[in-house]
Coordinates of C-alpha atoms in Angstrom, one line a residue:
X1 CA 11.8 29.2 2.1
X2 CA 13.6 28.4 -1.1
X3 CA 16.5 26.3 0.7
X4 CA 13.8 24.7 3.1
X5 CA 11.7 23.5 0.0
X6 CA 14.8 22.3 -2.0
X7 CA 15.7 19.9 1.4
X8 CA 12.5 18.6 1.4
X9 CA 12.8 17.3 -2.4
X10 CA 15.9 16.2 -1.8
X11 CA 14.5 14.3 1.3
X12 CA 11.9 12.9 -0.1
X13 CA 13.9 11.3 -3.1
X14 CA 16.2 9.8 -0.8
X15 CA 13.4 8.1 0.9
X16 CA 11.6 7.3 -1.9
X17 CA 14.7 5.4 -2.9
X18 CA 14.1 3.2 0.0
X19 CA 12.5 -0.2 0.0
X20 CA 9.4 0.0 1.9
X21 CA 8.7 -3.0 3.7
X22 CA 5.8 -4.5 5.4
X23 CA 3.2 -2.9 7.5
X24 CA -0.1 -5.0 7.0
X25 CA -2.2 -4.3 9.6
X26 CA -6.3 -3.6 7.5
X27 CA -5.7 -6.8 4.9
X28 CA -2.2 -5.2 3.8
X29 CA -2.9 -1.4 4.1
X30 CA -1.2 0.0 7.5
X31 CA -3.9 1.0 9.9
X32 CA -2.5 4.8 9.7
X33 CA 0.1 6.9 8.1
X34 CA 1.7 9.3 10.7
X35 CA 3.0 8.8 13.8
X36 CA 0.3 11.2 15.6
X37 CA -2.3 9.4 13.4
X38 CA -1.2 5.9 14.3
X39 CA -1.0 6.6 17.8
X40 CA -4.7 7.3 17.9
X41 CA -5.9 4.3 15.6
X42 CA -5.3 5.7 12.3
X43 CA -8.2 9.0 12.1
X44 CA -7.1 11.7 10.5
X45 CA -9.9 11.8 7.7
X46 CA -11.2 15.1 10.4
X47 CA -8.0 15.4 12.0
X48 CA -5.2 16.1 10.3
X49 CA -2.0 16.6 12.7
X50 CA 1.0 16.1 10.1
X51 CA 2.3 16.3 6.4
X52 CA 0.9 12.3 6.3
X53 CA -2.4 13.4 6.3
X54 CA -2.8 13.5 2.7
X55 CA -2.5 9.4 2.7
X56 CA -5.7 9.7 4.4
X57 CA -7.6 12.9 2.9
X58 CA -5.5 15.4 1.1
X59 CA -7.8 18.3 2.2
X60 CA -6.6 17.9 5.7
X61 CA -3.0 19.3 4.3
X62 CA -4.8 22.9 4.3
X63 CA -4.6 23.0 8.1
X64 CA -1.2 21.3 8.6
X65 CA 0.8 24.6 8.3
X66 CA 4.2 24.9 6.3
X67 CA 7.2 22.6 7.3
X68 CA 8.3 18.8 7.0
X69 CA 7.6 15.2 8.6
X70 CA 9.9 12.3 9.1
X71 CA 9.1 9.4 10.6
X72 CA 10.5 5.9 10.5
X73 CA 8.6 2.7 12.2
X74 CA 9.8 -0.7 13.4
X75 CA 7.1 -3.2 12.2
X76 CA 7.2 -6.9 13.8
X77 CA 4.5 -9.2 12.6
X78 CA 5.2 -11.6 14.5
X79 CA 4.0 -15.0 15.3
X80 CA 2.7 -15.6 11.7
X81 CA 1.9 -18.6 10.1
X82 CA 0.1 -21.7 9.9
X83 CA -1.3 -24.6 12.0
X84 CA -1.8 -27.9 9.5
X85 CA -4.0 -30.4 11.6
X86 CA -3.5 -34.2 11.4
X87 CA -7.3 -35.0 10.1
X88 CA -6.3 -35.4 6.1
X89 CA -7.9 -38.1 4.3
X90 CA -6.9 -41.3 4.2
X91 CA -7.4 -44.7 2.2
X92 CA -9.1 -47.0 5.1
X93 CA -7.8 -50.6 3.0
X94 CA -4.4 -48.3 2.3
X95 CA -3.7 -46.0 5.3
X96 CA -2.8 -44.1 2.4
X97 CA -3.8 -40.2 2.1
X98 CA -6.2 -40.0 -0.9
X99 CA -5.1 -36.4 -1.7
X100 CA -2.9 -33.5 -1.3
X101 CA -2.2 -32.9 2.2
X102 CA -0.2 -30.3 4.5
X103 CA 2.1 -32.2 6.2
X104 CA 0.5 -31.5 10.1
X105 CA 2.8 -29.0 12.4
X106 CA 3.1 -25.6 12.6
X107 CA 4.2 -23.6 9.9
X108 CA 5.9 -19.8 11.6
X109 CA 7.0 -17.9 9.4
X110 CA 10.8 -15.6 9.7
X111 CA 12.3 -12.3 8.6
X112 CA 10.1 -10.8 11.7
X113 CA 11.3 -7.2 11.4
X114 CA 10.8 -3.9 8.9
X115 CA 11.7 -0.9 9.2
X116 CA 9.3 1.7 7.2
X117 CA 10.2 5.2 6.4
X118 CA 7.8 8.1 5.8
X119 CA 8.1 11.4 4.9
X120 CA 5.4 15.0 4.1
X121 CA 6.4 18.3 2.8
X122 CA 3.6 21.1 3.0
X123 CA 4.1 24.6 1.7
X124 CA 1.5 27.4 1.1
X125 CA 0.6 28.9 -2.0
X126 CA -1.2 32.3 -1.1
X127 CA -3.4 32.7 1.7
X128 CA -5.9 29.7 0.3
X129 CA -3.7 26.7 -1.5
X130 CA -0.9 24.4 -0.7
X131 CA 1.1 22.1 -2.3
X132 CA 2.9 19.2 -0.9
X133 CA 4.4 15.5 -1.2
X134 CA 3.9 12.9 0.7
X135 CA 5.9 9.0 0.4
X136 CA 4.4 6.2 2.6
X137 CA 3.8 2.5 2.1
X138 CA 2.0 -0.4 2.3
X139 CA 2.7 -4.3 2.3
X140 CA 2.2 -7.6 4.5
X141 CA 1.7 -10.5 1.9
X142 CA 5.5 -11.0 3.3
X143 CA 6.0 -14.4 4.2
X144 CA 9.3 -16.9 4.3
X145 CA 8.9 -20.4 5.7
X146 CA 11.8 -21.7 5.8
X147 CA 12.1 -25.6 8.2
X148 CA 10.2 -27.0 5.1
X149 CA 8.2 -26.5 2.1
X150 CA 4.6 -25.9 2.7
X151 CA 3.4 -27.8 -0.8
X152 CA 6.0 -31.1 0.0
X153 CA 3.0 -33.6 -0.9
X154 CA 1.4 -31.6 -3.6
X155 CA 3.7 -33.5 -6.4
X156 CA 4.9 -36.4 -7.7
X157 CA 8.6 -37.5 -6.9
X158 CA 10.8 -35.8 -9.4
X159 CA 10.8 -38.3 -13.2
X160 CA 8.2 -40.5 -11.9
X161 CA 6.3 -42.4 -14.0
X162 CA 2.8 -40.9 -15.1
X163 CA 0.2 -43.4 -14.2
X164 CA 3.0 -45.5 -11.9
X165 CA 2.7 -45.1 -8.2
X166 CA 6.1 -45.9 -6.9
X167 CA 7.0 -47.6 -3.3
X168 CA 5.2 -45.8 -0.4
X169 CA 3.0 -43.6 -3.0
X170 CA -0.3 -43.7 -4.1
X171 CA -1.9 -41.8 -7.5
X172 CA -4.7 -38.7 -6.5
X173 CA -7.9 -38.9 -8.5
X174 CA -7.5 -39.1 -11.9
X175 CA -3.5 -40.3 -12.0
X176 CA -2.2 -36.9 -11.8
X177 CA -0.7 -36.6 -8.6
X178 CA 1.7 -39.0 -6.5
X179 CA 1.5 -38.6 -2.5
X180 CA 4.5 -39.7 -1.1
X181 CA 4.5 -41.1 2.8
X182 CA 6.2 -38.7 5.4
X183 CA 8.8 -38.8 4.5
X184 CA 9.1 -39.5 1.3
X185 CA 10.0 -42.9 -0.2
X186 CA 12.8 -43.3 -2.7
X187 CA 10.3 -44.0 -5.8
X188 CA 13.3 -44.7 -8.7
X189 CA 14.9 -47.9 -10.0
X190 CA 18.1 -47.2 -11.5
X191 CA 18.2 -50.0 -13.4
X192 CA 15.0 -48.5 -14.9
X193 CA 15.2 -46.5 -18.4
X194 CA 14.2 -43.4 -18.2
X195 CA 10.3 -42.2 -18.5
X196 CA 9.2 -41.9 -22.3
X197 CA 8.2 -38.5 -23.4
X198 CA 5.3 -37.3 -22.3
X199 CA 5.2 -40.0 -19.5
X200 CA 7.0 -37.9 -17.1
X201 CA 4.7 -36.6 -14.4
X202 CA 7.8 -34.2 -12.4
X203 CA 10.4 -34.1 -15.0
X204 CA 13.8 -32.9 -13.4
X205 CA 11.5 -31.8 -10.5
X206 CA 10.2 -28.9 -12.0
X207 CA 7.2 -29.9 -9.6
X208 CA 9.1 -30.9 -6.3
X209 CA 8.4 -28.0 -3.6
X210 CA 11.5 -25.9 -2.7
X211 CA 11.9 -24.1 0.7
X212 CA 11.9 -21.2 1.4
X213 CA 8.0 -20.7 0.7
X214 CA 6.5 -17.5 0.6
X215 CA 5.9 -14.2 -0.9
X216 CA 6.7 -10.5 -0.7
X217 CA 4.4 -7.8 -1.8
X218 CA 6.1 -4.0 -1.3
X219 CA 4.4 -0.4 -1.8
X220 CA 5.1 2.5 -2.2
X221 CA 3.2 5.5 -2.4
X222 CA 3.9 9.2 -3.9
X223 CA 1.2 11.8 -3.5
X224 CA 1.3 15.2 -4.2
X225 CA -1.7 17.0 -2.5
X226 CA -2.7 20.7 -3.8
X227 CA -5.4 22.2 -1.4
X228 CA -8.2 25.5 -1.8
X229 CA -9.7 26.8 1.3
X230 CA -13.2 28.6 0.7
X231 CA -16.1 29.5 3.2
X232 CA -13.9 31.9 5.6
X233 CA -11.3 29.2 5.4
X234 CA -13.3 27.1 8.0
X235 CA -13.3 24.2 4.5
X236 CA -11.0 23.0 1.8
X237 CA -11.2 20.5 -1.1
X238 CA -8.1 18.3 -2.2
X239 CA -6.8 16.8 -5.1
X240 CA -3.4 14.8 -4.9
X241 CA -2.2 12.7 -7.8
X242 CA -0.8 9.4 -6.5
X243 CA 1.5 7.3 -8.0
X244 CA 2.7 4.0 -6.9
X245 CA 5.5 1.3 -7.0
X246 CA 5.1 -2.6 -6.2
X247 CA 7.8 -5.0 -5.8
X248 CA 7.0 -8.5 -5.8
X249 CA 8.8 -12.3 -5.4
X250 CA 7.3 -15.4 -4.9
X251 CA 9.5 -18.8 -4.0
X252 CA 8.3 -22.4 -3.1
X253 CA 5.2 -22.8 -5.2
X254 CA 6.0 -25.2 -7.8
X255 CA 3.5 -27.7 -7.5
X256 CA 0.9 -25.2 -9.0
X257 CA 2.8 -24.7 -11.8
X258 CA 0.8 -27.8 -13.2
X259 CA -2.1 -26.0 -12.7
X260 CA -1.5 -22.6 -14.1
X261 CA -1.8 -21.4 -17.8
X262 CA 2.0 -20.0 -17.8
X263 CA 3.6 -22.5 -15.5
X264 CA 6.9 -20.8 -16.2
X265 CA 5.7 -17.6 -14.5
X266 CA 4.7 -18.7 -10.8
X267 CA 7.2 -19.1 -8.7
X268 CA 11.1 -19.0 -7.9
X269 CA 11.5 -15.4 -11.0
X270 CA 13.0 -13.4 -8.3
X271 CA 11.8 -9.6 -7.6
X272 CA 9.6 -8.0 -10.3
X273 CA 8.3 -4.4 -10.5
X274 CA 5.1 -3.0 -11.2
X275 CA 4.3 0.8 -11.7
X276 CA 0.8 2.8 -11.9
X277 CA -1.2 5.9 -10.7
X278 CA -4.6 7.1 -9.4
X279 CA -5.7 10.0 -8.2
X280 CA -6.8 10.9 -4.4
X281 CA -9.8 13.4 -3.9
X282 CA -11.1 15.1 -0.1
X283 CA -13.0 17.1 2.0
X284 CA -12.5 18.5 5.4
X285 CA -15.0 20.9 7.0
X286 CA -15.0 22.7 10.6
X287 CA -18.8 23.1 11.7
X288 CA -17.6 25.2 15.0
X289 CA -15.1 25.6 17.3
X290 CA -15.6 22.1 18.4
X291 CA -16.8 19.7 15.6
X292 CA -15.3 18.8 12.3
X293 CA -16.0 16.6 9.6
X294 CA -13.9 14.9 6.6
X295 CA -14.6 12.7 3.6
X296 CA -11.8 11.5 1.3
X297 CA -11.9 8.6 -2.1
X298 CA -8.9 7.4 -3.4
X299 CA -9.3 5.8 -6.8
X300 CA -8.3 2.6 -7.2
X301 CA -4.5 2.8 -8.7
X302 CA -3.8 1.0 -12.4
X303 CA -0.7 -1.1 -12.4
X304 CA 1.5 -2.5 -14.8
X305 CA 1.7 -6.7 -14.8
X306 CA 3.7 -8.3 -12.7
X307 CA 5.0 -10.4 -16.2
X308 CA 7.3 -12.2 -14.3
X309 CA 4.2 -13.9 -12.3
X310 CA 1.7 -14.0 -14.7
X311 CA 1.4 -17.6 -14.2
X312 CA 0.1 -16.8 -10.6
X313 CA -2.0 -14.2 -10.8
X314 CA -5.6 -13.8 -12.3
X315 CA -5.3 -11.6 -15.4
X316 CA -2.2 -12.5 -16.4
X317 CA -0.3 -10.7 -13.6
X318 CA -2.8 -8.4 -13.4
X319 CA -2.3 -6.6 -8.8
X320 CA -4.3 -3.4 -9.4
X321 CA -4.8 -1.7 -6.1
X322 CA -7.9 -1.2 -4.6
X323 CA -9.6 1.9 -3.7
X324 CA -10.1 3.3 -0.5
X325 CA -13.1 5.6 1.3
X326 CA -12.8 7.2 4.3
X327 CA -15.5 9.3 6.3
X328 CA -14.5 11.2 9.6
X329 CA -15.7 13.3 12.6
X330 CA -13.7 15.0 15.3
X331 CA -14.9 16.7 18.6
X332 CA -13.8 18.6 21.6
X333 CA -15.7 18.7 23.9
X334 CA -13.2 20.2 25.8
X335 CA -10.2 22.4 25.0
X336 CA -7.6 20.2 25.8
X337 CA -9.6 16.7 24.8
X338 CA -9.9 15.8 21.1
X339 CA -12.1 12.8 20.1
X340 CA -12.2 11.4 16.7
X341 CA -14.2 8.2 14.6
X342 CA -13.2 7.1 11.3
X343 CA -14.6 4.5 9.2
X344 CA -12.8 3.5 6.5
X345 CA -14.0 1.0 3.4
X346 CA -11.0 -0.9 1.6
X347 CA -12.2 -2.4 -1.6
X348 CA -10.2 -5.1 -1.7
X349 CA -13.3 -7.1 -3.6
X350 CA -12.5 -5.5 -6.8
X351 CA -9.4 -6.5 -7.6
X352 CA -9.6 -9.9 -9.2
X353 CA -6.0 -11.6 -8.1
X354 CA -7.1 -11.0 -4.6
X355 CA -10.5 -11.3 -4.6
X356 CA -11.2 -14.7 -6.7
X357 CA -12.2 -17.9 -4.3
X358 CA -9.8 -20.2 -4.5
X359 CA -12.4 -23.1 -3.2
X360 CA -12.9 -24.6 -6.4
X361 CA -11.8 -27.9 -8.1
X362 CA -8.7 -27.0 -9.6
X363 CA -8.3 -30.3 -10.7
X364 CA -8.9 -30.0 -14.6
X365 CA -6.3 -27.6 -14.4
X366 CA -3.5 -30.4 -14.1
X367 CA -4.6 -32.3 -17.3
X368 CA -2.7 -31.5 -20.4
X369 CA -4.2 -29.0 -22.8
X370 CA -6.1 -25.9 -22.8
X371 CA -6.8 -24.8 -19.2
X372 CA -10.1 -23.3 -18.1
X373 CA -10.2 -19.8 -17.6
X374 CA -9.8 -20.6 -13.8
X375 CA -6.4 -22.2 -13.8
X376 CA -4.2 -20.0 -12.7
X377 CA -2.8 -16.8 -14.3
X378 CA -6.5 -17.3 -16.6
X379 CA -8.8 -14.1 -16.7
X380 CA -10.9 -15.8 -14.2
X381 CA -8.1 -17.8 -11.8
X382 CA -8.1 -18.3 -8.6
X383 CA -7.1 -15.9 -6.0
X384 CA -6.7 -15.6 -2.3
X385 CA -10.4 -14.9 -1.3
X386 CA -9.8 -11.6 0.3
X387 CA -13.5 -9.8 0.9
X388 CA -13.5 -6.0 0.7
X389 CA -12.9 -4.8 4.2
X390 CA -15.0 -2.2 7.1
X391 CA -12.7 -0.7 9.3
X392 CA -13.9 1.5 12.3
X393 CA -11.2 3.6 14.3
X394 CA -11.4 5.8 17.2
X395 CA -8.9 7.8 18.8
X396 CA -8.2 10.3 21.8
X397 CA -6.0 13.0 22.3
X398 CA -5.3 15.0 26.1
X399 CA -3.4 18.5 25.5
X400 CA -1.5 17.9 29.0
X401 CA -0.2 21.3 28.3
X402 CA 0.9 23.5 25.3
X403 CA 3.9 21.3 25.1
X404 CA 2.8 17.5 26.0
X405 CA 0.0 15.6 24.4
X406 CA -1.1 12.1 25.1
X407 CA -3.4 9.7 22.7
X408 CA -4.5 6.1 22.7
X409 CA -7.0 4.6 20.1
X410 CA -8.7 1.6 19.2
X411 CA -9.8 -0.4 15.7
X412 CA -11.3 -3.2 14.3
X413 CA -12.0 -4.5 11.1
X414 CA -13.9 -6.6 9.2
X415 CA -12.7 -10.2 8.0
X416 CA -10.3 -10.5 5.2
X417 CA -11.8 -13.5 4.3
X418 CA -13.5 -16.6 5.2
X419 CA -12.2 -20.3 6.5
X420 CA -12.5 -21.7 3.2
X421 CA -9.9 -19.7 1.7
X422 CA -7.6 -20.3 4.8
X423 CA -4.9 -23.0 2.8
X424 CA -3.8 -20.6 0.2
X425 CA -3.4 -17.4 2.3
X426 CA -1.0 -19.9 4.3
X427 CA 1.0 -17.2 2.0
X428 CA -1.1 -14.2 3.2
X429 CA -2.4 -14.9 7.0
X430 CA -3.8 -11.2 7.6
X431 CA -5.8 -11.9 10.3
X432 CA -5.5 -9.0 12.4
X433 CA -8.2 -7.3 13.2
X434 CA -8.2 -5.3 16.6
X435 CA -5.6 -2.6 17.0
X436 CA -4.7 -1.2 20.4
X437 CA -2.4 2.1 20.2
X438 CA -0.8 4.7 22.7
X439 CA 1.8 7.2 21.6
X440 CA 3.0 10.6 22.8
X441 CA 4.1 14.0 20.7
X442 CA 6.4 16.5 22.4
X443 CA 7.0 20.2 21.6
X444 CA 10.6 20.8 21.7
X445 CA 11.0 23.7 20.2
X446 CA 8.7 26.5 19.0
X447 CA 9.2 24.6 15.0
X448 CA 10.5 21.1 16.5
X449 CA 8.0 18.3 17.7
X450 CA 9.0 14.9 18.4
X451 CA 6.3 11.6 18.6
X452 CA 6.3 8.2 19.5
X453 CA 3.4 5.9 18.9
X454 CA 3.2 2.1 19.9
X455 CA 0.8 0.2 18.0
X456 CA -0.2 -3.6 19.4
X457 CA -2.6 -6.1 17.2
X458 CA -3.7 -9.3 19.2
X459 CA -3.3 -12.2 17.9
X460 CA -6.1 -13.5 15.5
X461 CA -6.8 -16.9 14.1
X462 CA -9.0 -18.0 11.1
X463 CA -10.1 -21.5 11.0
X464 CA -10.9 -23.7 8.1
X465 CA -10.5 -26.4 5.5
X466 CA -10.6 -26.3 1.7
X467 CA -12.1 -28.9 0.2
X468 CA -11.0 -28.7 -3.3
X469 CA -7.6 -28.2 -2.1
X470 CA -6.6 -30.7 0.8
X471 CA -9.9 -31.8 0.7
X472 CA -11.2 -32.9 5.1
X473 CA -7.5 -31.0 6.3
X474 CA -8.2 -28.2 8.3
X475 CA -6.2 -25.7 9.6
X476 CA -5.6 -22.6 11.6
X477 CA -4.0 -19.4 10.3
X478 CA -2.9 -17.0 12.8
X479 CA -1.0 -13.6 13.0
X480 CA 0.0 -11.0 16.0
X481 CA 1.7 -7.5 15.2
X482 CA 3.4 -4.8 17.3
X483 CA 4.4 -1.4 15.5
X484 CA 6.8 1.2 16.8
X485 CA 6.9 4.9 15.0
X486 CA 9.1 7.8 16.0
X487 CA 8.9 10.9 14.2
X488 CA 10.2 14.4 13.6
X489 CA 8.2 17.3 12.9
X490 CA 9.7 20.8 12.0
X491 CA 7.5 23.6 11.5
X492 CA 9.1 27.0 9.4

């Protein structure tokens, strides 16, 4: 027992050394941890079937028996992206746009495949507690557009004049901006001195959009679930600290550094780490032989700032992450059938750098001074508009024999947000929300069971405009996902 605990501690640092990469399927939480559990949707709040039921409710470790679970997934969200439509504004006397614009084309973003490890340990302690670990992650604001920069017309030419419209340009409202033509006009006179202080509206470029554009958000968890069956041992309550690691980078973004209260902290700072903890609490209950119910809450988990990007996000850097509920059932109505429902409440809402509407004027935020609290990077700046998220998720399994079981499972959530919000999640398109999955678990060995599961999301596309952005442009953001987990399970 002593050597088989020791290799699960040293496996479980090894991959909790690795980068955990994305898997946004429910906003940016996977729709399961597990490959039994993914196969079937994602329940296991009443149906815990492996050492990664504690990322779901940690009381569902009391009934997983003693041994270890590896698994490692090949995520491809892929297409993802962003449809800009030819309908911007445009001066009728001019044929000039009269605001920022996406250039129109599609926008498909690269770097199309992860791979995500996962790993649970589960030992008993007596004949009513256990303790284990379990390491999982989360992710999916992970975006790289590469052919060309998303913001291109969102800033003047680099050293042009404040207040100067060069060739081919025209000034936004207010004098602040300079749309360029596409492509862009050469807008400087070299026989020209250079722009007095304070008269520079891009000095050096520090404005001028760079490719790639995007951003990477990485998680990953730690929980450490301890477990007390009481009532015959038919129940059991679980606790399981959590604690968390985020890595983050943003590139491309520089025309919102005008518009932020720390313009040196949004964009192009490279990767930046965030640390925190919360704690995980659950229930799982068998009625009878046939029915059982569950009931988990995970906190929501206090991070450090992302200091390199306080400039981005509201708070100052501030990416808490939001808690989760989940309430489940299982049934069999039959020996060899197993049905299960979970519903599952994400509150992304409450977490201010992703909830905050970005459909406001922003425009005061680009003259000089003190910004309003809604610049970005303020206590009250914008975010990406994300709505705390209802997810519903069934699942199947068929026993074939004591060896071979089968599952499938369906899911669909809520909307992440709304088509007003659609521009600036150009960086975040999680539109998913129907999940198909099949999968299969073997029993090798009297301790050795092998799984796959095979996890398709349809593509999904969210419509909109945003006025106080691009003003009449509307656009389509769009997103399809497939998901393929194998893993080991060894039982002592």
């Amino acid at each position: 027992m002593g050597s088989a605990f020791r290799g699960a501690l040293v496996a479980s640092v090894v991959l909790g050394g690795l980068p955990t990469l994305a898997s946004a399927t429910n906003g940016y939480f996977s729709h399961g941890w597990g490959a039994r559990s993914k196969a079937m949707a994602g329940v296991a709040t009443a149906l815990p079937q492996d050492g990664l039921a504690a990322a779901t409710n940690p009381a569902g470790m009391a009934f997983v028996g003693e041994g270890f679970d590896i698994g490692v997934a090949f995520f491809h969200p892929s297409p993802r992206g962003y449809e800009a439509n030819p309908d911007f504004a445009v001066d009728p006397a001019t044929g000039f746009p009269t605001g920022p614009f996406v250039t129109p084309g599609d926008y498909d973003s690269d770097a199309d495949w992860f791979l995500i490890p996962s790993f649970g340990y589960n030992r008993p302690l007596g004949e009513r507690a256990t303790i284990g670990v379990s390491i999982f992650g989360n992710g999916g604001m992970n975006t790289r557009y590469r052919d060309r920069a998303v913001w291109e017309n969102f800033a003047a030419a680099p050293d042009q004049l404040a207040g100067v419209p060069g060739a081919g340009q025209i000034a936004s409202p207010g004098g602040l901006l300079f749309l360029p033509t596409n492509p862009p006009q050469p807008v400087t006179d070299p026989s020209v001195p250079p722009p007095p202080a304070g008269n520079n509206a891009n000095p050096g470029g520090y404005f001028t959009a760079t490719t790639p554009t995007g951003v990477s958000l990485e998680q990953l968890f730690i929980e450490i679930p301890y477990t007390y069956r009481f009532a015959g041992g038919r129940q059991a309550l679980g606790i399981a600290p959590v604690f968390a690691i985020q890595r983050f980078e943003a590139e491309g973004l520089e025309p919102f550094r005008g518009a932020s209260v720390a313009p040196d902290r949004v964009t192009n700072n490279g990767e930046e780490w965030s640390y925190g903890a919360g704690l995980h609490l659950g229930w799982y209950g068998q009625v009878n032989e046939r029915l059982a119910l569950g009931a988990s809450y995970r906190t929501r988990i206090y991070m450090t700032d992302f200091d390199d990007y306080e400039g981005l996000f509201a708070g100052g850097g501030e990416f808490d992450i939001p808690a989760m509920l989940n309430l489940g059932l299982s049934y069999r109505p039959w020996r060899d059938l197993t049905l299960a429902f979970d519903y599952q409440r994400i509150f992304y809402g409450d977490i201010d750098a992703i909830a905050n509407s970005n459909a406001r004027d922003i425009s005061a935020c680009f003259a000089p001074g003190t910004k309003p609290s809604y610049c970005l990077g303020g206590d009250n700046g914008v975010g990406f508009g994300w709505e705390t998220m209802d997810v519903f998720k069934f699942g199947v399994r068929y026993d074939v024999d004591e060896r071979l079981s089968l599952m499938g499972g369906v899911s669909y959530n809520s909307d992440f947000t709304d088509g007003s919000m659609a521009l600036f999640n150009i960086l975040t398109p999680a539109t998913v929300r129907w999940h198909l999955t099949l999968g299969a678990s073997y029993q090798a060995s009297d301790r050795d069971r092998f799984t796959l599961a095979v996890s398709y999301m349809p593509e999904e596309q969210l419509d909109g405009a945003n006025p106080s952005i691009t003003q009449d442009q509307t656009g389509s953001l769009y997103m399809q996902q497939l998901d393929i987990e194998i893993a080991w399970s060894r039982r002592f």
